[in-house]
Amino acid sequence: MAKVIDRKKMGEPGEYGIGFASRAVKDDYEHAFVIWYYTDPKGKRTVRRGAGFYPAGTIDKAYDLILGTSGKVYDDSKEKIKKELIVLVSRNDFDHARAVESRYADGKTYRVALSDCTTFVQEVAESVPGLAVPSRLQFPYPTNFIARMHDIND
């Protein structure tokens, strides 16, 4: 279920949106990710690209996820979405939020609850002016975090 809110400036050319999503979970782990929406330079189509932060490589022990392992941003465009909040933004706000992804793509360490998929989504959300972002302490799990973001933003 998607909800759309508008935070863009009037009269600006192009369309830019940031989706904050959780994937449909069935006998698997929970996951939160970001979806970047934007019009191509000629404005004839919308481009959609998903991005989620994951541990990279093989996890030898469960404590690797707690103590830290290398992380990587992977394409989540094909993930089935359970819930999504789409925020329409200005080009400047879109670019500012994309800069958060580049910090994660450059080899950030993956640690559960400190630097994981939900932390990635949280940092992107915090870069969007006027967007309410829930507390990770109150909503630690990806699906609960996204559901709360969905509920508190209009």
N, CA, C and O of each residue as an XYZ file, in Angstrom:
616
protein
N       0.842     -1.167      0.000
C       0.000      0.000      0.000
C       0.895      1.242      0.000
O       1.738      1.405      0.883
N       0.712      2.098     -0.975
C       1.518      3.302     -1.109
C       0.722      4.544     -0.715
O      -0.481      4.644     -0.954
N       1.428      5.471     -0.111
C       0.867      6.763      0.257
C       1.808      7.809     -0.331
O       3.026      7.659     -0.237
N       1.264      8.870     -0.938
C       2.079      9.903     -1.564
C       1.843     11.235     -0.861
O       0.703     11.644     -0.642
N       2.954     11.912     -0.507
C       2.865     13.264      0.042
C       3.752     14.181     -0.794
O       4.741     13.738     -1.380
N       3.393     15.453     -0.845
C       4.084     16.409     -1.709
C       4.890     17.399     -0.878
O       4.325     18.152     -0.084
N       6.212     17.398     -1.058
C       7.106     18.338     -0.387
C       7.923     19.140     -1.405
O       8.905     19.782     -1.034
N       7.531     19.111     -2.676
C       8.305     19.808     -3.713
C       7.911     21.271     -3.798
O       6.877     21.694     -3.283
N       8.762     22.022     -4.461
C       8.511     23.438     -4.675
C       7.712     23.594     -5.961
O       7.978     22.912     -6.950
N       6.763     24.466     -5.945
C       5.905     24.695     -7.112
C       6.714     25.259     -8.275
O       7.642     26.042     -8.071
N       6.367     24.865     -9.472
C       6.957     25.424    -10.675
C       8.312     24.871    -11.067
O       8.870     25.284    -12.083
N       8.848     23.961    -10.300
C      10.150     23.398    -10.646
C       9.973     22.335    -11.730
O       9.088     21.486    -11.620
N      10.805     22.370    -12.779
C      10.674     21.351    -13.827
C      11.115     19.974    -13.347
O      11.954     19.858    -12.454
N      10.549     18.940    -13.942
C      10.919     17.570    -13.589
C      10.136     17.064    -12.402
O       9.554     17.837    -11.640
N      10.131     15.766    -12.258
C       9.438     15.124    -11.142
C      10.457     14.271    -10.394
O      11.199     13.496    -10.997
N      10.481     14.426     -9.069
C      11.410     13.675     -8.232
C      10.654     13.159     -7.015
O       9.902     13.898     -6.379
N      10.857     11.907     -6.703
C      10.212     11.315     -5.544
C      11.141     10.335     -4.866
O      11.997      9.718     -5.500
N      10.956     10.202     -3.565
C      11.722      9.241     -2.779
C      10.723      8.339     -2.076
O       9.875      8.812     -1.318
N      10.824      7.048     -2.326
C       9.952      6.081     -1.684
C      10.669      5.400     -0.534
O      11.815      4.973     -0.672
N       9.999      5.301      0.590
C      10.527      4.596      1.757
C       9.669      3.353      1.916
O       8.473      3.458      2.189
N      10.265      2.171      1.748
C       9.468      0.953      1.619
C       9.989     -0.179      2.484
O      11.155     -0.219      2.876
N       9.074     -1.099      2.765
C       9.456     -2.376      3.379
C       8.952     -3.467      2.444
O       7.940     -3.316      1.760
N       9.678     -4.549      2.438
C       9.293     -5.616      1.524
C       8.308     -6.557      2.178
O       8.250     -6.686      3.401
N       7.548     -7.201      1.344
C       6.611     -8.215      1.806
C       7.434     -9.376      2.349
O       8.328     -9.876      1.666
N       7.145     -9.798      3.546
C       7.925    -10.846      4.204
C       7.080    -12.101      4.342
O       5.974    -12.064      4.882
N       7.609    -13.201      3.853
C       6.966    -14.486      4.030
C       8.072    -15.503      4.271
O       8.794    -15.879      3.347
N       8.200    -15.940      5.504
C       9.239    -16.900      5.882
C      10.640    -16.406      5.521
O      11.480    -17.190      5.080
N      10.893    -15.102      5.708
C      12.191    -14.539      5.394
C      12.436    -13.350      6.329
O      11.560    -12.988      7.115
N      13.611    -12.749      6.246
C      13.943    -11.621      7.101
C      13.239    -10.349      6.629
O      12.857    -10.230      5.465
N      13.074     -9.400      7.556
C      12.474     -8.115      7.221
C      13.516     -7.237      6.534
O      14.718     -7.404      6.738
N      13.037     -6.302      5.717
C      13.968     -5.426      5.007
C      13.285     -4.103      4.667
O      12.121     -4.077      4.267
N      14.025     -3.007      4.832
C      13.571     -1.674      4.433
C      14.523     -1.158      3.366
O      15.711     -1.480      3.372
N      13.993     -0.356      2.451
C      14.827      0.164      1.372
C      14.228      1.449      0.828
O      13.119      1.839      1.192
N      14.981      2.098     -0.050
C      14.594      3.366     -0.659
C      14.362      3.136     -2.142
O      15.061      2.345     -2.776
N      13.378      3.832     -2.688
C      13.147      3.785     -4.135
C      13.247      5.213     -4.655
O      12.550      6.113     -4.186
N      14.117      5.397     -5.621
C      14.313      6.705     -6.248
C      13.450      6.781     -7.496
O      13.548      5.921     -8.371
N      12.604      7.804     -7.586
C      11.753      8.030     -8.752
C      12.145      9.376     -9.363
O      12.274     10.366     -8.642
N      12.334      9.421    -10.671
C      12.610     10.692    -11.318
C      12.307     10.599    -12.807
O      12.335      9.518    -13.396
N      12.013     11.758    -13.407
C      11.763     11.784    -14.850
C      13.099     11.861    -15.558
O      14.055     12.442    -15.046
N      13.158     11.269    -16.741
C      14.390     11.357    -17.527
C      14.545     12.803    -18.014
O      13.596     13.583    -17.939
N      15.727     13.164    -18.511
C      15.957     14.566    -18.903
C      14.938     15.121    -19.895
O      14.688     16.326    -19.894
N      14.354     14.295    -20.725
C      13.365     14.772    -21.687
C      11.953     14.729    -21.112
O      11.011     15.184    -21.760
N      11.792     14.183    -19.892
C      10.501     14.155    -19.231
C       9.487     13.221    -19.846
O       8.283     13.395    -19.653
N       9.957     12.226    -20.588
C       9.027     11.341    -21.285
C       8.723     10.049    -20.536
O       7.811      9.315    -20.916
N       9.478      9.762    -19.473
C       9.199      8.539    -18.710
C       9.731      8.692    -17.290
O      10.585      9.536    -17.019
N       9.221      7.878    -16.408
C       9.684      7.876    -15.029
C      10.655      6.725    -14.834
O      10.400      5.599    -15.262
N      11.766      7.020    -14.186
C      12.770      6.016    -13.862
C      12.550      5.626    -12.407
O      12.314      6.480    -11.553
N      12.630      4.335    -12.139
C      12.460      3.814    -10.774
C      13.649      2.926    -10.460
O      13.936      1.980    -11.195
N      14.351      3.233     -9.351
C      15.483      2.415     -8.953
C      15.457      2.241     -7.444
O      15.381      3.218     -6.700
N      15.519      0.995     -6.998
C      15.524      0.705     -5.576
C      16.947      0.582     -5.051
O      17.866      0.227     -5.790
N      17.117      0.879     -3.766
C      18.429      0.753     -3.136
C      18.247      0.319     -1.689
O      17.527      0.956     -0.920
N      18.912     -0.776     -1.332
C      18.866     -1.267      0.036
C      20.265     -1.590      0.515
O      21.126     -1.975     -0.276
N      20.492     -1.434      1.800
C      21.804     -1.692      2.397
C      21.813     -3.079      3.014
O      20.932     -3.422      3.803
N      22.816     -3.880      2.652
C      22.932     -5.278      3.068
C      24.348     -5.579      3.531
O      25.285     -4.855      3.194
N      24.504     -6.657      4.312
C      25.858     -7.146      4.539
C      26.388     -7.714      3.220
O      25.664     -8.402      2.501
N      27.629     -7.430      2.914
C      28.227     -7.921      1.667
C      29.004     -9.209      1.954
O      29.642     -9.340      2.999
N      28.944    -10.134      1.035
C      29.706    -11.362      1.191
C      29.054    -12.343      2.138
O      27.866    -12.242      2.444
N      29.838    -13.281      2.592
C      29.360    -14.359      3.446
C      29.442    -13.964      4.915
O      30.426    -13.371      5.356
N      28.404    -14.299      5.660
C      28.385    -14.077      7.106
C      28.776    -15.389      7.770
O      28.049    -16.377      7.672
N      29.919    -15.404      8.443
C      30.397    -16.635      9.076
C      29.676    -16.940     10.383
O      29.352    -18.094     10.663
N      29.433    -15.941     11.154
C      28.795    -16.112     12.460
C      27.770    -14.999     12.656
O      27.892    -13.922     12.072
N      26.769    -15.265     13.472
C      25.739    -14.257     13.737
C      26.358    -13.001     14.342
O      25.880    -11.895     14.089
N      27.406    -13.156     15.132
C      27.997    -11.966     15.745
C      28.680    -11.062     14.723
O      28.988     -9.913     15.042
N      28.928    -11.546     13.503
C      29.454    -10.677     12.443
C      28.486     -9.530     12.177
O      28.911     -8.415     11.874
N      27.187     -9.801     12.290
C      26.180     -8.772     12.047
C      26.135     -7.743     13.173
O      25.728     -6.600     12.964
N      26.555     -8.158     14.367
C      26.547     -7.263     15.514
C      27.868     -6.497     15.614
O      27.872     -5.281     15.802
N      28.986     -7.214     15.488
C      30.296     -6.571     15.579
C      30.630     -5.782     14.324
O      31.387     -4.812     14.375
N      30.071     -6.193     13.213
C      30.265     -5.464     11.967
C      30.901     -6.303     10.883
O      31.804     -7.101     11.134
N      30.420     -6.111      9.695
C      30.953     -6.757      8.507
C      30.843     -5.744      7.371
O      30.158     -4.730      7.512
N      31.490     -5.998      6.278
C      31.401     -5.024      5.184
C      29.962     -4.972      4.660
O      29.257     -5.980      4.623
N      29.560     -3.786      4.263
C      28.207     -3.585      3.756
C      28.228     -3.095      2.326
O      29.247     -2.617      1.829
N      27.077     -3.223      1.668
C      26.980     -2.815      0.273
C      25.535     -2.428     -0.044
O      24.594     -2.998      0.507
N      25.376     -1.459     -0.934
C      24.057     -1.082     -1.431
C      23.769     -1.932     -2.665
O      24.544     -1.949     -3.622
N      22.644     -2.634     -2.622
C      22.216     -3.467     -3.749
C      20.932     -2.907     -4.350
O      20.191     -2.174     -3.696
N      20.687     -3.259     -5.583
C      19.479     -2.838     -6.286
C      18.276     -3.620     -5.753
O      18.242     -4.848     -5.830
N      17.306     -2.911     -5.223
C      16.092     -3.531     -4.689
C      14.877     -3.242     -5.569
O      13.744     -3.296     -5.091
N      15.096     -2.940     -6.833
C      13.992     -2.588     -7.733
C      12.955     -3.681     -7.890
O      11.793     -3.393     -8.176
N      13.351     -4.919     -7.710
C      12.413     -6.028     -7.934
C      11.773     -6.546     -6.645
O      11.016     -7.517     -6.673
N      12.074     -5.904     -5.523
C      11.467     -6.327     -4.257
C       9.959     -6.084     -4.289
O       9.492     -5.082     -4.830
N       9.213     -7.007     -3.708
C       7.769     -6.839     -3.566
C       7.522     -5.930     -2.370
O       7.988     -6.207     -1.265
N       6.802     -4.864     -2.589
C       6.602     -3.858     -1.552
C       5.372     -4.181     -0.708
O       4.290     -4.459     -1.225
N       5.577     -4.134      0.611
C       4.464     -4.322      1.545
C       3.813     -2.970      1.831
O       2.590     -2.837      1.771
N       4.632     -1.976      2.140
C       4.133     -0.642      2.464
C       5.162      0.367      1.978
O       6.368      0.130      2.054
N       4.660      1.518      1.467
C       5.578      2.532      0.948
C       5.023      3.922      1.189
O       3.828      4.174      1.034
N       5.925      4.821      1.572
C       5.628      6.243      1.661
C       6.439      6.911      0.561
O       7.669      6.849      0.574
N       5.762      7.552     -0.395
C       6.435      8.247     -1.488
C       6.355      9.738     -1.210
O       5.271     10.286     -1.009
N       7.511     10.389     -1.200
C       7.585     11.818     -0.926
C       8.058     12.517     -2.199
O       9.166     12.266     -2.673
N       7.222     13.386     -2.747
C       7.606     14.187     -3.904
C       8.448     15.350     -3.404
O       8.050     16.059     -2.480
N       9.617     15.546     -4.017
C      10.575     16.535     -3.526
C      11.118     17.375     -4.679
O      10.893     17.071     -5.851
N      11.835     18.433     -4.324
C      12.528     19.248     -5.313
C      13.778     18.510     -5.785
O      14.215     17.553     -5.146
N      14.338     18.941     -6.871
C      15.568     18.333     -7.395
C      16.699     18.454     -6.375
O      17.463     17.509     -6.183
N      16.808     19.602     -5.727
C      17.860     19.816     -4.742
C      17.718     18.839     -3.567
O      18.707     18.245     -3.136
N      16.505     18.672     -3.052
C      16.279     17.742     -1.940
C      16.540     16.297     -2.373
O      17.063     15.496     -1.597
N      16.176     15.972     -3.605
C      16.427     14.642     -4.164
C      17.932     14.370     -4.216
O      18.389     13.311     -3.787
N      18.696     15.322     -4.740
C      20.145     15.156     -4.840
C      20.794     15.048     -3.463
O      21.723     14.266     -3.263
N      20.297     15.837     -2.525
C      20.820     15.796     -1.151
C      20.582     14.411     -0.525
O      21.460     13.867      0.144
N      19.402     13.859     -0.749
C      19.084     12.520     -0.224
C      19.927     11.444     -0.910
O      20.357     10.492     -0.258
N      20.167     11.582     -2.201
C      20.995     10.619     -2.933
C      22.424     10.602     -2.400
O      23.098      9.574     -2.469
N      22.887     11.719     -1.875
C      24.236     11.776     -1.297
C      24.357     10.830     -0.106
O      25.439     10.304      0.157
N      23.261     10.608      0.613
C      23.281      9.648      1.729
C      23.597      8.253      1.193
O      24.401      7.528      1.777
N      22.964      7.880      0.082
C      23.233      6.563     -0.506
C      24.704      6.410     -0.860
O      25.277      5.340     -0.649
N      25.324      7.448     -1.390
C      26.731      7.333     -1.779
C      27.629      7.069     -0.575
O      28.655      6.402     -0.709
N      27.263      7.579      0.599
C      28.055      7.294      1.810
C      27.975      5.810      2.178
O      28.941      5.243      2.688
N      26.839      5.189      1.922
C      26.679      3.763      2.205
C      27.315      2.909      1.115
O      27.849      1.837      1.400
N      27.264      3.366     -0.108
C      27.801      2.600     -1.239
C      29.319      2.529     -1.202
O      29.913      1.647     -1.824
N      29.944      3.431     -0.494
C      31.410      3.488     -0.464
C      32.022      2.618      0.629
O      33.076      2.962      1.162
N      31.391      1.509      0.971
C      31.992      0.546      1.893
C      31.708      0.759      3.364
O      32.553      0.432      4.197
N      30.564      1.288      3.711
C      30.189      1.465      5.114
C      30.037      0.096      5.790
O      29.612     -0.868      5.153
N      30.377      0.015      7.048
C      30.255     -1.229      7.802
C      28.797     -1.493      8.150
O      28.077     -0.586      8.567
N      28.363     -2.747      7.976
C      27.003     -3.173      8.303
C      26.998     -3.710      9.727
O      27.747     -4.632     10.051
N      26.145     -3.128     10.586
C      25.950     -3.596     11.966
C      24.456     -3.534     12.264
O      23.827     -2.493     12.075
N      23.898     -4.624     12.721
C      22.479     -4.659     13.063
C      22.172     -3.568     14.086
O      22.864     -3.432     15.095
N      21.129     -2.799     13.810
C      20.593     -1.734     14.659
C      21.457     -0.470     14.705
O      20.994      0.551     15.215
N      22.665     -0.498     14.205
C      23.533      0.675     14.223
C      23.825      1.215     12.830
O      23.954      2.424     12.637
N      23.928      0.322     11.874
C      24.224      0.696     10.492
C      23.706     -0.419      9.598
O      24.480     -1.188      9.028
N      22.380     -0.494      9.484
C      21.735     -1.580      8.738
C      20.738     -0.988      7.738
O      20.772      0.213      7.474
N      19.864     -1.810      7.186
C      18.924     -1.328      6.165
C      18.003     -0.244      6.712
O      17.693      0.715      6.005
N      17.567     -0.381      7.947
C      16.658      0.610      8.528
C      17.398      1.909      8.828
O      16.839      2.993      8.657
N      18.639      1.811      9.269
C      19.451      3.003      9.500
C      19.652      3.767      8.198
O      19.588      4.996      8.173
N      19.896      3.032      7.118
C      20.046      3.639      5.795
C      18.785      4.429      5.425
O      18.869      5.590      5.024
N      17.625      3.797      5.562
C      16.351      4.463      5.255
C      16.153      5.670      6.168
O      15.725      6.730      5.713
N      16.458      5.513      7.436
C      16.301      6.599      8.397
C      17.158      7.813      7.996
O      16.676      8.946      8.023
N      18.404      7.581      7.631
C      19.287      8.691      7.258
C      18.823      9.391      5.980
O      18.912     10.615      5.877
N      18.332      8.626      5.012
C      17.788      9.243      3.805
C      16.563     10.081      4.189
O      16.426     11.218      3.735
N      15.679      9.532      5.015
C      14.463     10.246      5.429
C      14.802     11.524      6.192
O      14.153     12.551      5.994
N      15.801     11.474      7.051
C      16.189     12.654      7.831
C      16.758     13.761      6.951
O      16.810     14.917      7.374
N      17.182     13.430      5.746
C      17.712     14.452      4.833
C      16.601     15.193      4.079
O      16.877     16.176      3.392
N      15.358     14.736      4.198
C      14.226     15.356      3.493
C      13.567     16.385      4.417
O      13.023     16.019      5.459
N      13.612     17.673      4.041
C      13.024     18.711      4.899
C      11.532     18.477      5.152
O      10.764     18.176      4.239
N      11.150     18.627      6.425
C       9.736     18.544      6.797
C       9.179     17.145      6.946
O       7.997     16.986      7.252
N       9.995     16.128      6.738
C       9.505     14.753      6.852
C       9.651     14.271      8.293
O      10.726     14.396      8.881
N       8.582     13.721      8.867
C       8.633     13.160     10.215
C       9.261     11.771     10.139
O       8.863     10.937      9.326
N      10.251     11.538     11.003
C      10.978     10.270     11.008
C      10.849      9.655     12.397
O      11.169     10.301     13.395
N      10.378      8.402     12.465
C      10.208      7.766     13.772
C      11.544      7.425     14.443
O      12.598      7.412     13.807
N      11.465      7.157     15.717
C      12.638      6.763     16.500
C      12.969      5.292     16.253
O      12.082      4.439     16.262
N      14.240      5.006     16.034
C      14.683      3.617     15.886
C      14.515      2.849     17.198
O      14.309      1.635     17.178
N      14.601      3.534     18.325
C      14.433      2.856     19.610
C      13.011      2.339     19.782
O      12.803      1.252     20.322
N      12.038      3.111     19.326
C      10.638      2.703     19.441
C      10.207      1.763     18.317
O       9.319      0.931     18.507
N      10.832      1.893     17.151
C      10.457      1.102     15.977
C      11.717      0.494     15.359
O      12.172      0.946     14.308
N      12.284     -0.532     16.009
C      13.577     -1.072     15.569
C      13.522     -1.962     14.328
O      14.526     -2.115     13.633
N      12.362     -2.548     14.047
C      12.274     -3.492     12.928
C      11.882     -2.775     11.638
O      11.085     -1.837     11.667
N      12.436     -3.212     10.510
C      12.185     -2.526      9.233
C      10.713     -2.303      8.902
O      10.333     -1.189      8.542
N       9.881     -3.327      9.015
C       8.477     -3.163      8.632
C       7.736     -2.225      9.584
O       6.881     -1.455      9.148
N       8.054     -2.279     10.878
C       7.418     -1.377     11.841
C       7.873      0.062     11.630
O       7.073      0.990     11.748
N       9.150      0.250     11.320
C       9.695      1.586     11.071
C       9.000      2.232      9.870
O       8.564      3.381      9.945
N       8.897      1.496      8.771
C       8.249      2.021      7.563
C       6.763      2.262      7.811
O       6.225      3.281      7.377
N       6.100      1.350      8.496
C       4.673      1.539      8.802
C       4.464      2.813      9.624
O       3.510      3.554      9.388
N       5.338      3.065     10.572
C       5.221      4.265     11.397
C       5.461      5.530     10.562
O       4.745      6.519     10.715
N       6.472      5.498      9.677
C       6.712      6.635      8.783
C       5.473      6.923      7.942
O       5.085      8.075      7.750
N       4.875      5.866      7.454
C       3.653      5.955      6.640
C       2.540      6.653      7.430
O       1.832      7.507      6.895
N       2.394      6.282      8.701
C       1.304      6.781      9.531
C       1.480      8.218      9.996
O       0.494      8.942     10.136
N       2.724      8.648     10.241
C       2.935      9.976     10.859
C       3.162     11.104      9.856
O       3.326     12.258     10.251
N       3.173     10.783      8.577
C       3.380     11.813      7.557
C       2.130     12.024      6.709
O       1.531     11.070      6.213
N       1.746     13.290      6.553
C       0.597     13.657      5.708
C       0.984     14.754      4.752
O       0.157     15.202      3.958
